[in-house]
Amino acid sequence: MPSKPSDITMDAVYTKPGYLFRRMQQIAVSIFIEECGEFDLTPVQYAALVAIQNHPGIDATRLSAVIAFDRSTLGSVIERLEAKRHVERKPSAEDKRVKLLYLTKAGAALLRGIMPAVDRAQARMLAPLKPADRKMLMALLSQLVDLNNEVSRVPLRAEDALEHLGKAG
């Protein structure tokens, strides 16, 4: 027999993993912005800069796969980074329609400068937990993300960057 509407409490939301993951994402972004605010970067912009630094000459499609971020939304992220002069786009030698991404000197300096703030943000996210619980949480989250990668709208495809490096080298 179906539950009466009055039988449904907010525990139907508050105790569910999806809700808790979303809340933790909100908290994580808030902490990142607090710690890294002076650098005027979002977490996604930061991830894009790290990926571009590690894979100079990567194109936006591969960048999307490497950081597991929606390709259509990533375009505006790249535009903002380019407007801030942190990255530059150059046409591919093989196909002028494809733009390759490179970190500028300013972008590289920003990335070096922001690292202590990023480390503080990451530590703050886990600080309320005991060290053993932090380790367990990270192991379980990594396992969940890995095992559920294929059901994501944008699965992580780090191997795409390796493929890119093979072509560039």
PDB file of C-alpha atoms in Angstrom:
ATOM      1  CA  MET A   1       0.000   0.000   0.000  1.00  0.00           C
ATOM      2  CA  PRO A   2       1.475   3.438  -0.923  1.00  0.00           C
ATOM      3  CA  SER A   3       2.601   5.733   1.837  1.00  0.00           C
ATOM      4  CA  LYS A   4       0.381   8.638   2.740  1.00  0.00           C
ATOM      5  CA  PRO A   5       1.969  11.992   1.851  1.00  0.00           C
ATOM      6  CA  SER A   6       2.159  12.786   5.575  1.00  0.00           C
ATOM      7  CA  ASP A   7       4.323   9.666   6.093  1.00  0.00           C
ATOM      8  CA  ILE A   8       7.045  11.048   3.841  1.00  0.00           C
ATOM      9  CA  THR A   9       9.569  13.053   5.828  1.00  0.00           C
ATOM     10  CA  MET A  10      12.610  15.050   4.757  1.00  0.00           C
ATOM     11  CA  ASP A  11      14.672  11.958   5.581  1.00  0.00           C
ATOM     12  CA  ALA A  12      13.502  10.783   2.151  1.00  0.00           C
ATOM     13  CA  VAL A  13      15.915  13.462   0.881  1.00  0.00           C
ATOM     14  CA  TYR A  14      18.461  14.124   3.621  1.00  0.00           C
ATOM     15  CA  THR A  15      19.605  10.534   4.084  1.00  0.00           C
ATOM     16  CA  LYS A  16      20.117   9.672   0.421  1.00  0.00           C
ATOM     17  CA  PRO A  17      23.550   9.468  -1.232  1.00  0.00           C
ATOM     18  CA  GLY A  18      22.613  11.718  -4.164  1.00  0.00           C
ATOM     19  CA  TYR A  19      21.544  14.515  -1.848  1.00  0.00           C
ATOM     20  CA  LEU A  20      24.633  14.113   0.323  1.00  0.00           C
ATOM     21  CA  PHE A  21      26.944  14.120  -2.729  1.00  0.00           C
ATOM     22  CA  ARG A  22      25.266  17.279  -4.042  1.00  0.00           C
ATOM     23  CA  ARG A  23      25.566  19.002  -0.655  1.00  0.00           C
ATOM     24  CA  MET A  24      29.230  18.022  -0.366  1.00  0.00           C
ATOM     25  CA  GLN A  25      29.826  19.401  -3.877  1.00  0.00           C
ATOM     26  CA  GLN A  26      28.241  22.700  -2.787  1.00  0.00           C
ATOM     27  CA  ILE A  27      30.422  22.738   0.332  1.00  0.00           C
ATOM     28  CA  ALA A  28      33.552  21.823  -1.652  1.00  0.00           C
ATOM     29  CA  VAL A  29      32.988  24.641  -4.151  1.00  0.00           C
ATOM     30  CA  SER A  30      32.321  27.098  -1.335  1.00  0.00           C
ATOM     31  CA  ILE A  31      35.554  26.140   0.447  1.00  0.00           C
ATOM     32  CA  PHE A  32      37.495  26.308  -2.838  1.00  0.00           C
ATOM     33  CA  ILE A  33      36.160  29.815  -3.525  1.00  0.00           C
ATOM     34  CA  GLU A  34      36.960  30.942   0.030  1.00  0.00           C
ATOM     35  CA  GLU A  35      40.531  29.666  -0.133  1.00  0.00           C
ATOM     36  CA  CYS A  36      41.246  30.515  -3.775  1.00  0.00           C
ATOM     37  CA  GLY A  37      39.103  33.635  -4.200  1.00  0.00           C
ATOM     38  CA  GLU A  38      42.026  35.985  -4.685  1.00  0.00           C
ATOM     39  CA  PHE A  39      42.986  34.018  -7.815  1.00  0.00           C
ATOM     40  CA  ASP A  40      39.582  34.461  -9.500  1.00  0.00           C
ATOM     41  CA  LEU A  41      39.319  30.818 -10.629  1.00  0.00           C
ATOM     42  CA  THR A  42      36.542  28.270 -10.356  1.00  0.00           C
ATOM     43  CA  PRO A  43      37.309  24.624  -9.601  1.00  0.00           C
ATOM     44  CA  VAL A  44      36.644  23.713 -13.245  1.00  0.00           C
ATOM     45  CA  GLN A  45      38.927  26.496 -14.511  1.00  0.00           C
ATOM     46  CA  TYR A  46      41.611  25.216 -12.145  1.00  0.00           C
ATOM     47  CA  ALA A  47      41.202  21.639 -13.444  1.00  0.00           C
ATOM     48  CA  ALA A  48      41.383  22.894 -17.037  1.00  0.00           C
ATOM     49  CA  LEU A  49      44.604  24.813 -16.331  1.00  0.00           C
ATOM     50  CA  VAL A  50      46.209  21.778 -14.703  1.00  0.00           C
ATOM     51  CA  ALA A  51      45.219  19.578 -17.645  1.00  0.00           C
ATOM     52  CA  ILE A  52      46.470  22.102 -20.217  1.00  0.00           C
ATOM     53  CA  GLN A  53      49.757  22.424 -18.345  1.00  0.00           C
ATOM     54  CA  ASN A  54      50.139  18.634 -18.322  1.00  0.00           C
ATOM     55  CA  HIS A  55      49.035  18.254 -21.953  1.00  0.00           C
ATOM     56  CA  PRO A  56      50.159  21.337 -23.913  1.00  0.00           C
ATOM     57  CA  GLY A  57      48.471  21.490 -27.295  1.00  0.00           C
ATOM     58  CA  ILE A  58      45.413  19.535 -26.186  1.00  0.00           C
ATOM     59  CA  ASP A  59      42.181  20.341 -28.004  1.00  0.00           C
ATOM     60  CA  ALA A  60      38.912  21.158 -26.250  1.00  0.00           C
ATOM     61  CA  THR A  61      37.314  17.785 -26.998  1.00  0.00           C
ATOM     62  CA  ARG A  62      40.179  15.872 -25.389  1.00  0.00           C
ATOM     63  CA  LEU A  63      40.309  18.387 -22.534  1.00  0.00           C
ATOM     64  CA  SER A  64      36.642  17.674 -21.889  1.00  0.00           C
ATOM     65  CA  ALA A  65      37.399  13.933 -21.657  1.00  0.00           C
ATOM     66  CA  VAL A  66      40.468  14.431 -19.445  1.00  0.00           C
ATOM     67  CA  ILE A  67      38.654  16.527 -16.823  1.00  0.00           C
ATOM     68  CA  ALA A  68      35.252  14.821 -17.338  1.00  0.00           C
ATOM     69  CA  PHE A  69      33.429  18.054 -18.075  1.00  0.00           C
ATOM     70  CA  ASP A  70      30.671  18.644 -20.609  1.00  0.00           C
ATOM     71  CA  ARG A  71      32.181  19.779 -23.927  1.00  0.00           C
ATOM     72  CA  SER A  72      29.534  22.426 -24.670  1.00  0.00           C
ATOM     73  CA  THR A  73      29.978  24.072 -21.258  1.00  0.00           C
ATOM     74  CA  LEU A  74      33.755  23.770 -21.433  1.00  0.00           C
ATOM     75  CA  GLY A  75      33.792  26.202 -24.356  1.00  0.00           C
ATOM     76  CA  SER A  76      32.748  29.063 -22.090  1.00  0.00           C
ATOM     77  CA  VAL A  77      35.301  27.977 -19.467  1.00  0.00           C
ATOM     78  CA  ILE A  78      38.054  28.146 -22.105  1.00  0.00           C
ATOM     79  CA  GLU A  79      36.790  31.534 -23.306  1.00  0.00           C
ATOM     80  CA  ARG A  80      36.997  32.926 -19.768  1.00  0.00           C
ATOM     81  CA  LEU A  81      40.511  31.538 -19.296  1.00  0.00           C
ATOM     82  CA  GLU A  82      41.531  33.020 -22.626  1.00  0.00           C
ATOM     83  CA  ALA A  83      39.981  36.406 -21.724  1.00  0.00           C
ATOM     84  CA  LYS A  84      41.979  36.355 -18.481  1.00  0.00           C
ATOM     85  CA  ARG A  85      45.086  35.589 -20.579  1.00  0.00           C
ATOM     86  CA  HIS A  86      45.755  32.298 -18.799  1.00  0.00           C
ATOM     87  CA  VAL A  87      45.488  30.179 -21.950  1.00  0.00           C
ATOM     88  CA  GLU A  88      45.890  30.751 -25.648  1.00  0.00           C
ATOM     89  CA  ARG A  89      44.420  28.905 -28.594  1.00  0.00           C
ATOM     90  CA  LYS A  90      46.466  28.159 -31.659  1.00  0.00           C
ATOM     91  CA  PRO A  91      45.284  26.439 -34.847  1.00  0.00           C
ATOM     92  CA  SER A  92      46.397  22.860 -35.360  1.00  0.00           C
ATOM     93  CA  ALA A  93      48.963  22.346 -38.124  1.00  0.00           C
ATOM     94  CA  GLU A  94      46.912  19.377 -39.413  1.00  0.00           C
ATOM     95  CA  ASP A  95      43.483  21.018 -39.266  1.00  0.00           C
ATOM     96  CA  LYS A  96      43.179  24.793 -38.950  1.00  0.00           C
ATOM     97  CA  ARG A  97      39.607  24.419 -37.646  1.00  0.00           C
ATOM     98  CA  VAL A  98      40.906  22.655 -34.527  1.00  0.00           C
ATOM     99  CA  LYS A  99      42.278  24.992 -31.874  1.00  0.00           C
ATOM    100  CA  LEU A 100      44.983  23.689 -29.547  1.00  0.00           C
ATOM    101  CA  LEU A 101      45.288  24.985 -26.011  1.00  0.00           C
ATOM    102  CA  TYR A 102      48.442  26.222 -24.325  1.00  0.00           C
ATOM    103  CA  LEU A 103      49.094  27.771 -20.948  1.00  0.00           C
ATOM    104  CA  THR A 104      50.466  31.302 -21.112  1.00  0.00           C
ATOM    105  CA  LYS A 105      53.284  32.458 -18.844  1.00  0.00           C
ATOM    106  CA  ALA A 106      50.655  34.245 -16.760  1.00  0.00           C
ATOM    107  CA  GLY A 107      48.598  31.042 -16.582  1.00  0.00           C
ATOM    108  CA  ALA A 108      51.608  29.011 -15.472  1.00  0.00           C
ATOM    109  CA  ALA A 109      52.438  31.598 -12.801  1.00  0.00           C
ATOM    110  CA  LEU A 110      48.837  31.609 -11.601  1.00  0.00           C
ATOM    111  CA  LEU A 111      48.848  27.830 -11.344  1.00  0.00           C
ATOM    112  CA  ARG A 112      52.050  27.862  -9.286  1.00  0.00           C
ATOM    113  CA  GLY A 113      50.633  30.593  -7.053  1.00  0.00           C
ATOM    114  CA  ILE A 114      47.267  28.973  -6.420  1.00  0.00           C
ATOM    115  CA  MET A 115      48.591  25.567  -5.359  1.00  0.00           C
ATOM    116  CA  PRO A 116      48.966  26.354  -1.626  1.00  0.00           C
ATOM    117  CA  ALA A 117      45.381  27.697  -1.565  1.00  0.00           C
ATOM    118  CA  VAL A 118      44.087  24.597  -3.394  1.00  0.00           C
ATOM    119  CA  ASP A 119      45.903  22.368  -0.916  1.00  0.00           C
ATOM    120  CA  ARG A 120      44.335  24.311   1.986  1.00  0.00           C
ATOM    121  CA  ALA A 121      40.881  23.947   0.421  1.00  0.00           C
ATOM    122  CA  GLN A 122      41.287  20.205  -0.045  1.00  0.00           C
ATOM    123  CA  ALA A 123      42.508  19.806   3.541  1.00  0.00           C
ATOM    124  CA  ARG A 124      39.581  21.857   4.884  1.00  0.00           C
ATOM    125  CA  MET A 125      37.060  19.642   3.113  1.00  0.00           C
ATOM    126  CA  LEU A 126      38.309  16.608   5.001  1.00  0.00           C
ATOM    127  CA  ALA A 127      39.452  18.316   8.214  1.00  0.00           C
ATOM    128  CA  PRO A 128      36.367  17.393  10.301  1.00  0.00           C
ATOM    129  CA  LEU A 129      37.186  13.696   9.841  1.00  0.00           C
ATOM    130  CA  LYS A 130      39.776  11.650  11.692  1.00  0.00           C
ATOM    131  CA  PRO A 131      42.819  10.803   9.535  1.00  0.00           C
ATOM    132  CA  ALA A 132      41.774   7.150   9.143  1.00  0.00           C
ATOM    133  CA  ASP A 133      38.259   8.235   8.131  1.00  0.00           C
ATOM    134  CA  ARG A 134      39.690  10.681   5.559  1.00  0.00           C
ATOM    135  CA  LYS A 135      41.679   7.866   4.000  1.00  0.00           C
ATOM    136  CA  MET A 136      38.654   5.551   4.013  1.00  0.00           C
ATOM    137  CA  LEU A 137      36.375   8.219   2.536  1.00  0.00           C
ATOM    138  CA  MET A 138      38.818   8.977  -0.266  1.00  0.00           C
ATOM    139  CA  ALA A 139      39.254   5.280  -1.047  1.00  0.00           C
ATOM    140  CA  LEU A 140      35.494   4.706  -1.145  1.00  0.00           C
ATOM    141  CA  LEU A 141      34.810   7.835  -3.215  1.00  0.00           C
ATOM    142  CA  SER A 142      37.526   6.861  -5.681  1.00  0.00           C
ATOM    143  CA  GLN A 143      36.035   3.385  -5.936  1.00  0.00           C
ATOM    144  CA  LEU A 144      32.493   4.726  -6.470  1.00  0.00           C
ATOM    145  CA  VAL A 145      33.622   7.207  -9.109  1.00  0.00           C
ATOM    146  CA  ASP A 146      35.660   4.578 -10.928  1.00  0.00           C
ATOM    147  CA  LEU A 147      32.926   1.943 -10.867  1.00  0.00           C
ATOM    148  CA  ASN A 148      30.258   4.417 -11.979  1.00  0.00           C
ATOM    149  CA  ASN A 149      32.371   6.250 -14.572  1.00  0.00           C
ATOM    150  CA  GLU A 150      30.514   4.823 -17.558  1.00  0.00           C
ATOM    151  CA  VAL A 151      27.095   6.009 -16.364  1.00  0.00           C
ATOM    152  CA  SER A 152      28.274   9.618 -16.203  1.00  0.00           C
ATOM    153  CA  ARG A 153      27.072  12.086 -18.825  1.00  0.00           C
ATOM    154  CA  VAL A 154      30.767  12.839 -19.321  1.00  0.00           C
ATOM    155  CA  PRO A 155      32.898   9.808 -18.453  1.00  0.00           C
ATOM    156  CA  LEU A 156      36.493  10.458 -17.497  1.00  0.00           C
ATOM    157  CA  ARG A 157      38.744   9.520 -20.408  1.00  0.00           C
ATOM    158  CA  ALA A 158      42.257  10.261 -19.171  1.00  0.00           C
ATOM    159  CA  GLU A 159      43.645   7.897 -21.808  1.00  0.00           C
ATOM    160  CA  ASP A 160      42.570  10.457 -24.441  1.00  0.00           C
ATOM    161  CA  ALA A 161      45.350  12.722 -23.206  1.00  0.00           C
ATOM    162  CA  LEU A 162      47.874   9.931 -23.558  1.00  0.00           C
ATOM    163  CA  GLU A 163      46.637   9.380 -27.083  1.00  0.00           C
ATOM    164  CA  HIS A 164      47.169  13.097 -27.724  1.00  0.00           C
ATOM    165  CA  LEU A 165      50.694  12.958 -26.345  1.00  0.00           C
ATOM    166  CA  GLY A 166      51.540  10.095 -28.675  1.00  0.00           C
ATOM    167  CA  LYS A 167      50.467  12.204 -31.651  1.00  0.00           C
ATOM    168  CA  ALA A 168      52.279  15.309 -30.430  1.00  0.00           C
ATOM    169  CA  GLY A 169      55.549  13.551 -29.607  1.00  0.00           C
TER     170      GLY A 169
END
